Coordinates of C-alpha atoms in Angstrom, one line a residue:
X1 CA 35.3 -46.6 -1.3
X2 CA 35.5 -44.7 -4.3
X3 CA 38.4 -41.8 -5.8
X4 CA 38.2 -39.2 -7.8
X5 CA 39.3 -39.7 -11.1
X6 CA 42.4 -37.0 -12.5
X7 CA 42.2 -34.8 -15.1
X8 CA 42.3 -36.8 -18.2
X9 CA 45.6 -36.0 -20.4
X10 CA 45.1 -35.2 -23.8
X11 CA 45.7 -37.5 -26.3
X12 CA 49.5 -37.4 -27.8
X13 CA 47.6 -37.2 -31.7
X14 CA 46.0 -33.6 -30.5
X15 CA 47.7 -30.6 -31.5
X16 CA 49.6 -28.9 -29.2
X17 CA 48.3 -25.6 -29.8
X18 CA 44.7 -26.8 -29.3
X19 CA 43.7 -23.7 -27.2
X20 CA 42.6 -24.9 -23.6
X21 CA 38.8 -23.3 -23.1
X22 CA 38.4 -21.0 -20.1
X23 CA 36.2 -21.7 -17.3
X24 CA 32.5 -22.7 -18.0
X25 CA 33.3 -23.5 -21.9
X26 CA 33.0 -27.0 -23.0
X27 CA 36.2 -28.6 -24.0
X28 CA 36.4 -29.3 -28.0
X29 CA 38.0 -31.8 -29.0
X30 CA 38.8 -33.0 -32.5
X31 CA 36.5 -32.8 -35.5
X32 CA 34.6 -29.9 -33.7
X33 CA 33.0 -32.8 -31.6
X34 CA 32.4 -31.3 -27.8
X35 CA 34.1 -33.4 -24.8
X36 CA 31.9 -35.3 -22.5
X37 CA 34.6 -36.2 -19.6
X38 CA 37.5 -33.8 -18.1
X39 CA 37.0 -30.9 -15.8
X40 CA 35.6 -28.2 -17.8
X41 CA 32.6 -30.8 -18.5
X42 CA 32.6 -32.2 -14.5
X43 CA 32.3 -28.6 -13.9
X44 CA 29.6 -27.3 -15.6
X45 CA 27.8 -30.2 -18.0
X46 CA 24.9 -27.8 -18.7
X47 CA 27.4 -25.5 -20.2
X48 CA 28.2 -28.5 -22.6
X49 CA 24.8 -29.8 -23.5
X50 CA 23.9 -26.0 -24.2
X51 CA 26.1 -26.4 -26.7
X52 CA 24.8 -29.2 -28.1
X53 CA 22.0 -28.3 -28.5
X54 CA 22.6 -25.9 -31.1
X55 CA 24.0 -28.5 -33.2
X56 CA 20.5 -30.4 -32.9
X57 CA 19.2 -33.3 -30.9
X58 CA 21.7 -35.3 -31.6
X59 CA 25.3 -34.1 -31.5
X60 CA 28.9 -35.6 -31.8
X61 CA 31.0 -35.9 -28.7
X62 CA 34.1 -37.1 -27.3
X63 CA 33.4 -39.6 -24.5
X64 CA 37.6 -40.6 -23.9
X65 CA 40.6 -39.7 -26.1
X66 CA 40.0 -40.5 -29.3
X67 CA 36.6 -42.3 -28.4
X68 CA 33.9 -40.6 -31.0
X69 CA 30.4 -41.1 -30.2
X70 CA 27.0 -39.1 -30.8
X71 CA 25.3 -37.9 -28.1
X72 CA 21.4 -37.5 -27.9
X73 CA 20.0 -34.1 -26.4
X74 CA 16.2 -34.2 -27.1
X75 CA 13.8 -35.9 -25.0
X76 CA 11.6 -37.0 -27.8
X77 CA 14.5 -38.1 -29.8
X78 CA 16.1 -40.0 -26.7
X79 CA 12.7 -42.2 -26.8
X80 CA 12.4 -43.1 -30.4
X81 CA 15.8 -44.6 -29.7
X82 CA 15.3 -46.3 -26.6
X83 CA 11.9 -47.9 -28.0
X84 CA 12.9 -48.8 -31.3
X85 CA 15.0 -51.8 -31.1
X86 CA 14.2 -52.6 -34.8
X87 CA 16.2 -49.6 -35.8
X88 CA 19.1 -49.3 -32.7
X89 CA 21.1 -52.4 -31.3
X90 CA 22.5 -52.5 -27.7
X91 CA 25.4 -55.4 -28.8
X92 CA 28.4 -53.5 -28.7
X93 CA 29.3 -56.3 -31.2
X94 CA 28.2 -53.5 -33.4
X95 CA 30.7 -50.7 -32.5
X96 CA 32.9 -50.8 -35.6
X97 CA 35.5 -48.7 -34.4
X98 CA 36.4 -50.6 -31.8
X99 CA 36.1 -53.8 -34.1
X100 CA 38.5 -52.3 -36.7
X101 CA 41.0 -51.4 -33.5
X102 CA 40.6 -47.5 -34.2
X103 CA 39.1 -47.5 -30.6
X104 CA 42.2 -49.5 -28.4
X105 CA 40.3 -51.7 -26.2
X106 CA 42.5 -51.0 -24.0
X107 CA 40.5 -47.4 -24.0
X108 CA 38.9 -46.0 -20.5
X109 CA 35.4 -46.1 -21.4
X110 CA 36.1 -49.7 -23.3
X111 CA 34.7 -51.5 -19.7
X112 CA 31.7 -50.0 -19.8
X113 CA 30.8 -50.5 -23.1
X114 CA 32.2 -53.3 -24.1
X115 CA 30.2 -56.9 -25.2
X116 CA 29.3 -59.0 -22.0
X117 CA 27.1 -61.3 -22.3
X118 CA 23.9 -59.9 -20.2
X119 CA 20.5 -57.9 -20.1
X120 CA 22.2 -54.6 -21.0
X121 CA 24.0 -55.8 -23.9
X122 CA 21.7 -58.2 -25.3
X123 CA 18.9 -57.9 -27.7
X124 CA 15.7 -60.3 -28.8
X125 CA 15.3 -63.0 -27.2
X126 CA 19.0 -63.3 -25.3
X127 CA 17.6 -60.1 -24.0
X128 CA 14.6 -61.5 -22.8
X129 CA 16.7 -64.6 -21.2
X130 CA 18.6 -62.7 -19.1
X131 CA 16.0 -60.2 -17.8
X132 CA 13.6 -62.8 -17.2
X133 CA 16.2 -64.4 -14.7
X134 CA 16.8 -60.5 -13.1
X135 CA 13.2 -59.8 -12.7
X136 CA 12.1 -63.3 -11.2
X137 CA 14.7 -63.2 -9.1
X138 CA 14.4 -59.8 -7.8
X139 CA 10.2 -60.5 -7.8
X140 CA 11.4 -62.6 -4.4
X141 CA 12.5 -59.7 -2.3
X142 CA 10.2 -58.3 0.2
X143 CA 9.7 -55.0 0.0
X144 CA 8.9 -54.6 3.5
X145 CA 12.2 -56.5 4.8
X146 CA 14.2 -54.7 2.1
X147 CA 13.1 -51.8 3.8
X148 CA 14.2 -52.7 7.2
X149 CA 17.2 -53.7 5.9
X150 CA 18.1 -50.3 4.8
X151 CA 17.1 -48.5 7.9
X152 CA 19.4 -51.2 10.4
X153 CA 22.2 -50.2 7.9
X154 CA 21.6 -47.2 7.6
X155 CA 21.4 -47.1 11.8
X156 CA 25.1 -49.2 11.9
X157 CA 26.5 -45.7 9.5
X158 CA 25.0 -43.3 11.1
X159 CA 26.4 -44.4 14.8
X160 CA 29.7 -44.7 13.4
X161 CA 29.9 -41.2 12.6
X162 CA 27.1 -39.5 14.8
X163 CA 29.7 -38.4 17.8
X164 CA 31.9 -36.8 15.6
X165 CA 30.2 -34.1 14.3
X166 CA 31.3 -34.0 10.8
X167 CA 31.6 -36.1 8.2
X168 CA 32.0 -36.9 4.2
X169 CA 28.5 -38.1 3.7
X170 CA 29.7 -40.0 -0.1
X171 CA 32.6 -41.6 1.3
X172 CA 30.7 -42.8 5.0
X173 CA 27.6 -42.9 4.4
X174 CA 26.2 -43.1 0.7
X175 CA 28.9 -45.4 -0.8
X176 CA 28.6 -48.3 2.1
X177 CA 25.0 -47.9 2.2
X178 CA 24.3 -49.4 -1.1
X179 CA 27.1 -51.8 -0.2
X180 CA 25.5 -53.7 2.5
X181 CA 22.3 -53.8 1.0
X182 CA 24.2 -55.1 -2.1
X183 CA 26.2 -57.7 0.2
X184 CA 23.0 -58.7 2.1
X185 CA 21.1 -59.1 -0.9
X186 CA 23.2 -60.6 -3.1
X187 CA 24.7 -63.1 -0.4
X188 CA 28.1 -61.7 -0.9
X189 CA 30.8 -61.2 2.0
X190 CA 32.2 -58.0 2.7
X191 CA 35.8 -58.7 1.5
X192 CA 34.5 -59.5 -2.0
X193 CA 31.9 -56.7 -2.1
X194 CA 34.9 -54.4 -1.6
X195 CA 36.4 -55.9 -4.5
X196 CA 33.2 -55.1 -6.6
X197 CA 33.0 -51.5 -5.5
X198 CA 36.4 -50.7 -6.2
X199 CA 36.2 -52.1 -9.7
X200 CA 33.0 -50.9 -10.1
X201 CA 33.7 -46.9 -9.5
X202 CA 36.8 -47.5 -11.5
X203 CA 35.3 -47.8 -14.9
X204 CA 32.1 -45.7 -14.3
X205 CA 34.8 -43.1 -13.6
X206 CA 36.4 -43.8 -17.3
X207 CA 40.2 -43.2 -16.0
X208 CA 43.5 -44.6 -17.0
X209 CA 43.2 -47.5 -14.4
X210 CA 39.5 -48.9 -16.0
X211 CA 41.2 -52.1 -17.2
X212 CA 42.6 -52.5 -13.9
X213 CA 39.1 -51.9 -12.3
X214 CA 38.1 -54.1 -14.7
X215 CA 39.9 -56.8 -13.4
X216 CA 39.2 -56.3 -9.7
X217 CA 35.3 -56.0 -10.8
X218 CA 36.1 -59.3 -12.8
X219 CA 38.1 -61.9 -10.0
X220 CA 35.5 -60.3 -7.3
X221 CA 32.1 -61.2 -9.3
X222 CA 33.8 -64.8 -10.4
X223 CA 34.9 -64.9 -6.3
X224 CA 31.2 -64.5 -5.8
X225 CA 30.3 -66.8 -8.4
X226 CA 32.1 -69.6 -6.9
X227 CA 30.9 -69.3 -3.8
X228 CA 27.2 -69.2 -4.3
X229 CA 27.9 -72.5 -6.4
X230 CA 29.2 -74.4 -3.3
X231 CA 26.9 -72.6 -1.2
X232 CA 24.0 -71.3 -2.0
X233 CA 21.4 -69.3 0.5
X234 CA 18.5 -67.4 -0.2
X235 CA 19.6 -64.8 -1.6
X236 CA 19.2 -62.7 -5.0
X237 CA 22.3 -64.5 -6.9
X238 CA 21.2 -68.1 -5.2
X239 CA 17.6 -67.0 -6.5
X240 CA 19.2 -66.4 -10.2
X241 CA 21.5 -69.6 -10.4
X242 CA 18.3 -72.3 -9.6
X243 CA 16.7 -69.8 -12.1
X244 CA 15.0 -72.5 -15.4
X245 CA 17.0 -70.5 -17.8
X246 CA 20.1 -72.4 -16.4
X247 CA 22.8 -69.5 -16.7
X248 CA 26.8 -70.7 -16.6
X249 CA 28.9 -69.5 -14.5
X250 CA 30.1 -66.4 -17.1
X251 CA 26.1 -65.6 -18.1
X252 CA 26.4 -65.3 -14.0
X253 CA 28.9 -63.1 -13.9
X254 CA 28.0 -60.9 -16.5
X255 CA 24.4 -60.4 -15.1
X256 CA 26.0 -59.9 -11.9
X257 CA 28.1 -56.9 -13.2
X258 CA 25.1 -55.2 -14.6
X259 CA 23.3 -55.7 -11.1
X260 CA 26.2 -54.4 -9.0
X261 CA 27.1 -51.3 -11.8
X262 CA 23.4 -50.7 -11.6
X263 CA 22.9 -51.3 -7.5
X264 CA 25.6 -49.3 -6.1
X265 CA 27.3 -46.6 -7.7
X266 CA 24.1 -44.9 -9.4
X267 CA 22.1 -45.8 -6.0
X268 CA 25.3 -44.0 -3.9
X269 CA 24.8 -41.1 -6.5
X270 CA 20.9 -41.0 -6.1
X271 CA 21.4 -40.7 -2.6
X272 CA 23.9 -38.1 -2.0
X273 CA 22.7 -35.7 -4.6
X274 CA 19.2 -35.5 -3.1
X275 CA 21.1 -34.9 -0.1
X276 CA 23.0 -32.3 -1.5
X277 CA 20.2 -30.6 -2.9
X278 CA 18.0 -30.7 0.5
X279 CA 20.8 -29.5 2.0
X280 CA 21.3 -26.6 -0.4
X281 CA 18.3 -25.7 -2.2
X282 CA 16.0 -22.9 -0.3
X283 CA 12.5 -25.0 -2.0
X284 CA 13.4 -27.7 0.4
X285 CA 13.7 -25.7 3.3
X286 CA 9.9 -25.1 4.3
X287 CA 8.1 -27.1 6.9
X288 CA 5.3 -30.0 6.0
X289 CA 2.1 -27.8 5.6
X290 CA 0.2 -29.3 3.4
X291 CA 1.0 -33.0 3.4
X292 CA 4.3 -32.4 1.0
X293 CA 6.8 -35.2 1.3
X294 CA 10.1 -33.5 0.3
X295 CA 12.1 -36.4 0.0
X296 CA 10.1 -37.9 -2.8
X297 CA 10.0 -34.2 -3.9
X298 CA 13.6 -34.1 -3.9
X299 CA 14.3 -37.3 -5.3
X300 CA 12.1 -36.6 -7.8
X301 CA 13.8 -33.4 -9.1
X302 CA 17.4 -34.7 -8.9
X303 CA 16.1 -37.6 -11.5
X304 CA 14.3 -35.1 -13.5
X305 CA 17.6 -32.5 -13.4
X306 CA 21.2 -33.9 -11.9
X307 CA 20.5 -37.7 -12.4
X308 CA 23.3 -40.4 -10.9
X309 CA 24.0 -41.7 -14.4
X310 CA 24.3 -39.0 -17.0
X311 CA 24.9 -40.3 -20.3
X312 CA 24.2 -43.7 -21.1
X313 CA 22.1 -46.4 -23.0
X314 CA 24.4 -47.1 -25.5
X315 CA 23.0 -48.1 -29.1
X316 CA 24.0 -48.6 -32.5
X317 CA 22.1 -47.8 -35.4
X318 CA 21.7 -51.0 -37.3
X319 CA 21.8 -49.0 -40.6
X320 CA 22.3 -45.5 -41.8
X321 CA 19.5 -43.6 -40.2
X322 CA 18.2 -40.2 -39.0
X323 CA 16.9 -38.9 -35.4
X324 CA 14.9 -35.8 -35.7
X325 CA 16.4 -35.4 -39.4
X326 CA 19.7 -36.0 -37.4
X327 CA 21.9 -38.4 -39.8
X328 CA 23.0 -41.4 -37.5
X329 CA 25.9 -43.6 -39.0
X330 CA 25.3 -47.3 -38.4
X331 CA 28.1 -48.9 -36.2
X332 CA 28.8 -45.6 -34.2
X333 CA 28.2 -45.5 -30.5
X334 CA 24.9 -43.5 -29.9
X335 CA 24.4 -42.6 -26.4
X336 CA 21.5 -40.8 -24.7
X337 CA 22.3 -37.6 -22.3
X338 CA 19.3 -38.5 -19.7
X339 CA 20.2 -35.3 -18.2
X340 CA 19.7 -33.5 -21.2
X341 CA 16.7 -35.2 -22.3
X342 CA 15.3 -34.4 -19.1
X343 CA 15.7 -30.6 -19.2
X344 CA 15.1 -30.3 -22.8
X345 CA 13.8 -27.0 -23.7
X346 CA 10.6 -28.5 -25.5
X347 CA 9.3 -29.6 -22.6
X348 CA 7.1 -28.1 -19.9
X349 CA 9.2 -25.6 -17.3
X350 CA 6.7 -26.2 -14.5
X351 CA 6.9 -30.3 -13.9
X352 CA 3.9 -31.4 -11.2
X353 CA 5.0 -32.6 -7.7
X354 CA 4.8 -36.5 -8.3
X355 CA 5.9 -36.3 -11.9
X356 CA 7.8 -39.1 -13.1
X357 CA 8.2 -39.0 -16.9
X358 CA 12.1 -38.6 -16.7
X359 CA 14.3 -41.3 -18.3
X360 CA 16.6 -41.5 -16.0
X361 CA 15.1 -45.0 -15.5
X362 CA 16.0 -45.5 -19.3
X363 CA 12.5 -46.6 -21.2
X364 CA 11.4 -49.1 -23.8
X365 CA 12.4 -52.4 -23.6
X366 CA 15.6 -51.9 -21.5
X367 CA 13.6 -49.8 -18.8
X368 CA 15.4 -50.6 -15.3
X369 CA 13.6 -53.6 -13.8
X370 CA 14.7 -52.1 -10.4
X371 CA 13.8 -49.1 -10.2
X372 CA 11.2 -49.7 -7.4
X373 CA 13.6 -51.1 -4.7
X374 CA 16.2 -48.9 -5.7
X375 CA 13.9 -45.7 -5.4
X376 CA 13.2 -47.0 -1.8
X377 CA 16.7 -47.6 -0.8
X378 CA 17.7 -44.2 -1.8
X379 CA 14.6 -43.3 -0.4
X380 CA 14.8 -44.5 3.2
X381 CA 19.0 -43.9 3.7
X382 CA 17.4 -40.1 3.1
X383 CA 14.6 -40.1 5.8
X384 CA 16.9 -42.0 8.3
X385 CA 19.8 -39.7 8.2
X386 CA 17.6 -36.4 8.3
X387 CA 15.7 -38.0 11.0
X388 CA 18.8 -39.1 13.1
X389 CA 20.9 -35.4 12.4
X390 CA 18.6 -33.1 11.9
X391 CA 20.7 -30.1 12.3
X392 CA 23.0 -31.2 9.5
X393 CA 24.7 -28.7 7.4
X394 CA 27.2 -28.7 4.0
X395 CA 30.6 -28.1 5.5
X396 CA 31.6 -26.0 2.5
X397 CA 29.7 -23.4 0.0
X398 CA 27.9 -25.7 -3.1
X399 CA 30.4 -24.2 -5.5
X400 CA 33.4 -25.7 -3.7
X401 CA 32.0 -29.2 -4.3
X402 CA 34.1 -31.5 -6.4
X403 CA 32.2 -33.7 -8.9
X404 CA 34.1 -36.7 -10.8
X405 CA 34.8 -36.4 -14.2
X406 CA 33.8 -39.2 -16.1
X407 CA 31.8 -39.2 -19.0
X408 CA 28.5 -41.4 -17.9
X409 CA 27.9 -40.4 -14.0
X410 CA 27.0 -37.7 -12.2
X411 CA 29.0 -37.9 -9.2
X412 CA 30.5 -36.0 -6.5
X413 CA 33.8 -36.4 -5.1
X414 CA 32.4 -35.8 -1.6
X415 CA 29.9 -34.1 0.9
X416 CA 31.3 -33.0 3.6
X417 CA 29.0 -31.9 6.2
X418 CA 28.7 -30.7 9.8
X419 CA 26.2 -31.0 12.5
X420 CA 25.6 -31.6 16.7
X421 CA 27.1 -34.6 17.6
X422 CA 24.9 -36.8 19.1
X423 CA 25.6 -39.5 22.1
X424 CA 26.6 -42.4 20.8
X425 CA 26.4 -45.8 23.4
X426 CA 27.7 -49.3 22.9
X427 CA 25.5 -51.7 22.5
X428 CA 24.9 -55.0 24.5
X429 CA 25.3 -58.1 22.3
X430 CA 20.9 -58.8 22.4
X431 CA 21.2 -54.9 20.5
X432 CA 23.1 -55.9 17.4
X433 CA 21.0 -55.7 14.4
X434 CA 19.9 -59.2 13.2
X435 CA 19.9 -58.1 9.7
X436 CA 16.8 -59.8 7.4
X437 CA 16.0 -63.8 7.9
X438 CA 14.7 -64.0 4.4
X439 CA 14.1 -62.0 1.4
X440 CA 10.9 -63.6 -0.2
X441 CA 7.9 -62.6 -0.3
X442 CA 6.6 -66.0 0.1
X443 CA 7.2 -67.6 4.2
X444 CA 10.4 -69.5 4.2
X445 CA 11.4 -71.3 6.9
X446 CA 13.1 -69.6 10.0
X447 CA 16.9 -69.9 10.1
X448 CA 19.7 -68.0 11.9
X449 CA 21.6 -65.5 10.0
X450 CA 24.8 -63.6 11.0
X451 CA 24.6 -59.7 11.6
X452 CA 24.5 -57.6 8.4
X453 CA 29.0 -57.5 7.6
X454 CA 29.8 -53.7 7.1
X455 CA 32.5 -53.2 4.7
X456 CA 36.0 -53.8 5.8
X457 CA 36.8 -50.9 4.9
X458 CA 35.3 -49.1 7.4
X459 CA 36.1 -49.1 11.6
X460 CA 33.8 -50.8 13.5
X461 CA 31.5 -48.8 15.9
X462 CA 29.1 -48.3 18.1
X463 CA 24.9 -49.6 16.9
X464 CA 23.0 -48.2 19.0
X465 CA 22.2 -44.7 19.9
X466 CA 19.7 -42.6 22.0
X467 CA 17.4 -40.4 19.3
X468 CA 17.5 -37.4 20.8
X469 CA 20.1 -35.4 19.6
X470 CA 22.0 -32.2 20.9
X471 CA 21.4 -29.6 18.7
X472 CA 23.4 -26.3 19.5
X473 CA 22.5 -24.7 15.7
X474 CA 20.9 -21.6 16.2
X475 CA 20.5 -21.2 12.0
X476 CA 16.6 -21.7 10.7
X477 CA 15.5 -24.9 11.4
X478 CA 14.5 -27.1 8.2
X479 CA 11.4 -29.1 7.3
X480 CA 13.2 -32.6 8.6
X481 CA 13.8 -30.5 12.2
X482 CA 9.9 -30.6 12.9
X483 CA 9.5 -33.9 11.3
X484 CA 11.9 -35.3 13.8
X485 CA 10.6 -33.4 16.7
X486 CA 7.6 -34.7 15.7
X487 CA 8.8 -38.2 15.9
X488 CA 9.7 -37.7 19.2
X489 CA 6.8 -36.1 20.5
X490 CA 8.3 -32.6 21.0

């Protein structure tokens, strides 16, 4: 569902005898500003915020070819901008570069910055307008069906792989994961969710092909748009057009594109990078003495230190200013490094279990409205894969992973992984999952729905499968071995 992005070219206005930095150094690029995309940065993005820091807690970066921004390090300093809307403006209407054409729009990070008419971009009371139409609407979902949801998807994945024995857990299971929760939720067929995806991971990835993705992201949403207008169901985008506020069809579409940007490829990116670091990290290796839950554990750190979106929050100063005697130029984009906030220096080394101070929820008035069902989703597609392969294993050694390049995610190319293939049977037609009846949390009345679509992307397989699973690994067993013995009664 998603592609790694290549190594962005250097812009034809750079010298040519720019020196190229060796392994593990940032990347400069003009101006002495740092580069926040590319494979030096992919690579190693603490190298680069190390850097950064020594300029101060807020430094100037390079987030495309020729795209200057400044780039804010300190945690402290991240949260006077995110809760000071009377000073910093999210309307990229702002952004004089890009008004003045010195930034093409035509530029790879252009799509996910530009003006669209929605909650992200939207200050005051437009602001306000559009969230109050996300959060009602989302208010409707049951938490409880949400959850089954996840786990019958996450069921439909895990069969289609489970005989094989190997598999790339991003591309098979953490990418369509969020996708048919997405589809489900959102009332959206399969053929135009693929649409959205594809778009989607094209611009967080900040490539030459953005506009293109762009476009996709664009005809699928207004695809989506249409349809729900002819025939609406209860669903989240149903929920949001019978909303009072009365949104058109482009207020729609806009608030859409935040939704899916914010629903699929930062959810597929929460989920495989806990994975990865239960999979890799000897802290997560223990058993459950003492009531620990090391999922939440592990969730917890990968939003405290590797979080799925990077550097974002976009703002403009609405006049010259200064950020922790910083000078800030009004009209210039000023982004916040959640990852670097996060692990700022300043604060505490030794974070308590259960801490959840980290921004990578953003904070002030823009704080993610979702972040409950989307902590769950990531949550469960965890538990149900450990529980299912318990034995599972990275196929490679942690430093031979791939990450994307792009300046705002944190994102891996892959995971591939191996484990004992479990027995896999086909179902009867009684045993295919029913999906969810309805989303409220109110009763609604019973009606029929069709089993949950899986992307076309993807074969069709098997649904159900017999839970106890051949394990022929003889390495130390892991916490989620005993947990799933448990389960089982072993």
């Amino acid at each position: 569902m998603t592609s790694p992005s290549a190594p962005q070219p250097a812009p034809a206005s750079e010298p040519a005898a720019s020196p190229v930095p060796p392994p593990g150094c940032p990347a400069h690029a003009g101006g002495g500003a740092l580069r926040l995309y590319g494979p030096e940065h992919a690579a190693d993005p603490k190298a680069t915020f190390e850097a950064l820091r020594a300029r101060g807690s807020v430094a100037p970066v390079e987030i495309a070819p020729g795209v200057e921004a400044n780039l804010v390090l300190g945690y402290q300093s991240a949260l006077e901008v995110l809760r000071s809307p009377e000073r910093f403006s999210k309307d990229p209407r702002n952004w004089k570069a890009l008004a003045d054409g010195s930034v093409p729009a035509d530029s790879p990070v252009v799509p996910m910055m530009m003006y669209r008419p929605n909650a992200l971009w939207s200050d005051g009371e437009a602001h306000a307008r559009y969230r109050g139409v996300i959060t009602d609407s989302l208010s409707q979902v049951d938490p409880n069906a949400l959850r089954g949801y996840v786990e019958e998807s996450a069921d439909i994945l895990i069969d289609r792989i489970g005989a094989r024995g190997n598999a790339d857990l991003l591309g098979e299971y953490g990418a369509l994961l969020p996708l048919l929760v997405f589809n489900r939720l959102f009332g959206c067929p399969a053929d135009i969710g693929d649409k959205l995806v594809v778009g989607m991971s094209g611009i967080f990835d900040a490539d030459a092909d953005a506009d293109k993705a762009n476009q996709i992201l664009t005809e699928g949403l207004a695809e989506l748009v249409a349809l729900k207008r002819r025939e609406p169901g209860a669903d989240v985008t149903s929920w949001m057009m019978a909303h009072p506020a009365g949104l058109g069809d482009e207020e729609m579409l806009h608030q859409l594109a935040l939704l899916m940007g914010a629903g699929t490829e930062p959810e597929q990116n929460l989920i495989c990078n806990a994975l990865l670091l239960l999979l890799s990290d000897d802290r997560f290796a223990g058993d459950l003495a003492g009531g620990s839950m090391p999922v939440d554990e592990a969730l917890d750190e990968v939003l405290w230190a590797d979080p799925p979106i990077a550097n974002y929050a976009v703002h403009y100063a609405l006049q010259d200013t200064e950020v922790d005697g910083v000078e800030v130029v009004a009209g210039r984009p000023l982004l916040v490094s959640f990852t670097a906030a996060n692990t700022d220096p300043a604060l505490s080394g030794e974070r308590r279990s259960g801490n959840r101070a980290h921004l990578s929820w953003s904070a002030g008035p823009h704080t993610c409205p979702a972040k409950s069902p989307a902590r769950l989703i990531s949550a469960v597609a965890v538990e149900k894969l450990l529980d299912r392969l318990p034995d599972i294993e990275l196929d490679c050694e942690v430093d031979q992973l791939e990450w994307r390049q792009g300046p705002f995610h944190r994102a891996l190319v892959a995971l591939p992984v191996v484990y004992p293939p479990i027995t896999v049977t086909a179902p009867a037609a009684a045993d295919e999952p029913s999906g969810v009846t309805a989303w409220k949390t109110e009763p609604a009345p019973a009606s029929p729905t069709p089993a949950p679509a899986p992307s076309s992307s993807t074969p069709q397989a098997a649904t159900s499968t017999p839970r106890e699973p051949v394990s022929v690994n003889a390495a130390p067993r892991r916490w989620w071995n005993f947990l799933a013995g448990s389960r089982r009664g072993r």
